[in-house]
Every structure is written in C-alpha cells, then in structure tokens.
Amino acid sequence: MSARRARLLSLVRAHLALDEDEDTKRLVAELRRARRRGHLTRRELEAVCRWKSPRAIRHVRSNSPAAVVAATGRALRMRDEEGRVRALLVLKGVSVPMASSVLMLLDPRRYGAIDIRVWQLLERGGHVTGNPAGVGLRVSHWLQFLAVLRGLSQTLAVTARDAERALFDIHRRRQ
C-alpha cells in the first residue's frame, strides 16, 4: 500500500461517523420502494433534488413523469456504472453530482454522492485526477471517485456513503 493511500485510510478512519442524519435516513427509507419498483417517480426525483441541490428543482420539475420513469428505470437496469449515470444524465436538472445522489440514496452501501469539496480533497491528495477545481464534474470523474470510495469502504468495512461522509467531514474541518 502506498504512503498516500495509507494516509487517506488513516484520515477516513479517524473521521468515520456511522450515524446518518435523520433527513437522509428518512429519504433512503422512502426510496426503498422505488428501488424495488425499479424506477423513481418525478416526486421522488424532486425529493432527491431537494436533498442534493434545491436550486435545480425547476429543471427537474420540467421532466415529464414518463421521462423520469424511463430514465431512472434504465439506470437501475444497467449493469455497468457508466451506463447507470449516463441514463440519469438525460434528465433535465440532473448533473453528475445529482445522478450520484440518486444512486447513493437508492443504495448507500455501494454509492456515495460526489461533491465538489470531496473531489477537491481527493484531487489535492493525488487520489483522483483531471479537475483540480471540482467544477463541472463528468462521468469519468465520478468513476474515479467511485473507485476510491469503494476501495475505502471495502478496506474499512463500512458503506460507501460512510466513507463519503468522512471525506466530506475532513474537507469541512480543513476549511
């Protein structure tokens, strides 16, 4: 294991908090039905939007209910991660960070929500590359982020969401 990876593991371990906030817990529980059903409704997508970035709500609302069902259903049927995100990106108001939030809220064990601050932290540490500012994150960035996150979660025996929250906390404390 590289010294850089060992430092990141140590930092994440020190900032792990396994208690999710109540609003997020409630939304994850509500979205279990969507996961079983195999798609989100427009109302459920709006709830994700309010959780991640309320400024995008008018764009998200401009999607027809049928478009939301089709895109989220396609994303949940996909077997590859790039395909999942790309299926969600066809929706108005859904950027890579929003798409990652949809996936995380549907399955926090396997996904975390990409965020500009977490990206910047990982970029500064040399764990991801290609966008130092973290603005305009693309699918390729999300795939790098997901690989780092899953590596952390597997090594530390926590969910991807737990590892992502720890990274967010590290960034917040350093600011």
Coordinates of C-alpha atoms in Angstrom, one line a residue:
M1 CA 0.0 0.0 0.0
S2 CA 1.3 3.4 -0.9
A3 CA 2.0 6.0 1.8
R4 CA -0.6 8.3 0.1
R5 CA -3.3 5.6 0.4
A6 CA -2.3 4.8 3.9
R7 CA -2.7 8.5 4.9
L8 CA -6.1 8.6 3.3
L9 CA -7.2 5.5 5.1
S10 CA -6.0 6.8 8.4
L11 CA -7.8 10.1 7.9
V12 CA -11.1 8.5 6.8
R13 CA -10.9 6.0 9.7
A14 CA -10.4 9.0 12.2
H15 CA -13.4 10.8 10.8
L16 CA -15.8 7.9 10.4
A17 CA -19.2 8.5 11.9
L18 CA -21.7 5.7 11.2
D19 CA -24.8 7.7 12.1
E20 CA -26.6 9.1 9.1
D21 CA -28.6 12.3 9.6
E22 CA -32.3 11.9 10.1
D23 CA -33.5 13.6 6.8
T24 CA -31.1 11.4 4.8
K25 CA -32.2 8.2 6.6
R26 CA -35.9 9.1 6.0
L27 CA -35.3 9.7 2.3
V28 CA -33.3 6.4 1.9
A29 CA -36.1 4.5 3.6
E30 CA -38.7 6.2 1.3
L31 CA -36.7 5.3 -1.8
R32 CA -36.6 1.6 -0.9
R33 CA -40.0 1.3 -2.7
A34 CA -38.5 2.9 -5.8
R35 CA -35.6 0.5 -5.8
R36 CA -38.0 -2.5 -5.5
R37 CA -40.3 -1.0 -8.2
G38 CA -37.3 -0.4 -10.5
H39 CA -37.7 3.3 -11.1
L40 CA -38.3 6.7 -9.4
T41 CA -41.4 8.8 -9.8
R42 CA -41.0 12.5 -10.6
R43 CA -42.0 13.3 -7.0
E44 CA -39.2 11.0 -5.7
L45 CA -36.7 12.6 -8.1
E46 CA -37.8 16.0 -6.8
A47 CA -37.1 14.8 -3.2
V48 CA -33.6 13.8 -4.2
C49 CA -33.1 17.2 -5.8
R50 CA -34.3 19.0 -2.6
W51 CA -31.8 16.9 -0.7
K52 CA -28.8 17.5 -3.0
S53 CA -29.3 20.9 -4.7
P54 CA -32.7 22.6 -4.4
R55 CA -31.6 25.2 -7.0
A56 CA -32.1 22.6 -9.7
I57 CA -35.7 21.9 -8.7
R58 CA -37.4 23.8 -11.5
H59 CA -35.3 22.0 -14.1
V60 CA -36.1 18.6 -12.5
R61 CA -39.8 19.5 -12.5
S62 CA -39.6 20.2 -16.2
N63 CA -39.2 16.5 -16.9
S64 CA -42.3 14.6 -17.7
P65 CA -43.3 11.8 -15.3
A66 CA -42.8 9.3 -18.1
A67 CA -39.3 10.6 -18.8
V68 CA -38.4 10.2 -15.1
V69 CA -39.7 6.7 -15.0
A70 CA -38.0 5.8 -18.3
A71 CA -34.5 7.2 -17.4
T72 CA -34.5 6.0 -13.8
G73 CA -35.7 2.6 -14.8
R74 CA -33.0 2.3 -17.4
A75 CA -30.4 3.4 -14.9
L76 CA -31.5 0.8 -12.4
R77 CA -31.4 -2.0 -15.1
M78 CA -27.9 -1.1 -16.2
R79 CA -25.1 -3.5 -15.2
D80 CA -22.3 -1.0 -15.6
E81 CA -21.7 2.1 -13.6
E82 CA -21.0 4.4 -16.5
G83 CA -24.3 3.4 -18.1
R84 CA -26.2 4.0 -14.9
V85 CA -25.0 7.6 -14.6
R86 CA -25.4 8.3 -18.3
A87 CA -29.0 7.0 -18.2
L88 CA -29.8 9.6 -15.4
L89 CA -28.0 12.4 -17.2
V90 CA -30.7 12.6 -20.0
L91 CA -33.0 14.2 -17.4
K92 CA -33.1 18.0 -17.2
G93 CA -31.6 19.2 -14.0
V94 CA -29.6 16.0 -13.4
S95 CA -25.8 16.6 -13.4
V96 CA -23.2 14.1 -12.4
P97 CA -23.4 15.1 -8.7
M98 CA -27.3 14.8 -8.8
A99 CA -27.0 11.4 -10.5
S100 CA -24.6 10.2 -7.9
S101 CA -27.0 11.4 -5.2
V102 CA -29.9 9.4 -6.8
L103 CA -27.7 6.2 -6.8
M104 CA -26.5 6.9 -3.2
L105 CA -29.9 7.4 -1.8
L106 CA -31.1 4.2 -3.6
D107 CA -28.1 2.2 -2.4
P108 CA -25.9 3.9 0.2
R109 CA -24.0 0.6 0.7
R110 CA -22.5 0.8 -2.8
Y111 CA -22.6 4.6 -3.6
G112 CA -21.6 8.0 -2.2
A113 CA -22.7 11.4 -3.6
I114 CA -19.9 13.1 -5.4
D115 CA -19.4 16.7 -4.2
I116 CA -17.0 19.5 -5.3
R117 CA -15.4 19.6 -1.8
V118 CA -14.8 15.9 -1.6
W119 CA -13.4 15.9 -5.2
Q120 CA -11.0 18.8 -4.3
L121 CA -9.8 16.9 -1.2
L122 CA -9.1 13.7 -3.2
E123 CA -7.6 15.7 -6.1
R124 CA -5.2 17.5 -3.7
G125 CA -4.1 14.2 -2.3
G126 CA -3.5 12.7 -5.7
H127 CA -6.2 10.1 -5.4
V128 CA -8.2 11.4 -8.4
T129 CA -7.1 13.5 -11.4
G130 CA -8.4 15.7 -14.1
N131 CA -10.3 18.5 -12.4
P132 CA -8.5 20.3 -9.6
A133 CA -11.3 22.8 -9.0
G134 CA -14.0 20.1 -9.0
V135 CA -16.3 22.2 -11.2
G136 CA -18.3 20.6 -14.0
L137 CA -17.6 17.1 -12.8
R138 CA -18.0 14.5 -15.6
V139 CA -18.8 10.8 -15.7
S140 CA -15.1 10.0 -15.9
H141 CA -14.5 11.9 -12.6
W142 CA -17.4 10.1 -11.0
L143 CA -15.9 6.7 -12.0
Q144 CA -12.6 7.7 -10.4
F145 CA -14.4 8.9 -7.3
L146 CA -16.4 5.7 -7.1
A147 CA -13.3 3.5 -7.3
V148 CA -11.6 5.4 -4.5
L149 CA -14.8 5.3 -2.4
R150 CA -15.3 1.6 -2.9
G151 CA -11.7 0.9 -2.1
L152 CA -12.0 2.8 1.2
S153 CA -15.3 1.2 2.1
Q154 CA -14.1 -2.3 1.5
T155 CA -10.8 -1.8 3.4
L156 CA -12.6 -0.1 6.3
A157 CA -15.7 -2.4 6.2
V158 CA -18.1 0.5 6.0
T159 CA -20.6 1.6 3.4
A160 CA -19.6 3.8 0.5
R161 CA -21.8 6.5 2.0
D162 CA -20.0 6.3 5.3
A163 CA -16.6 6.7 3.6
E164 CA -18.0 9.7 1.5
R165 CA -19.4 11.4 4.7
A166 CA -16.0 11.0 6.3
L167 CA -14.3 12.6 3.3
F168 CA -16.8 15.5 3.4
D169 CA -16.1 15.9 7.1
I170 CA -12.3 16.0 6.6
H171 CA -12.7 18.8 4.0
R172 CA -15.1 20.7 6.2
R173 CA -12.7 20.6 9.1
R174 CA -9.8 21.7 7.0
Q175 CA -11.6 24.8 5.7

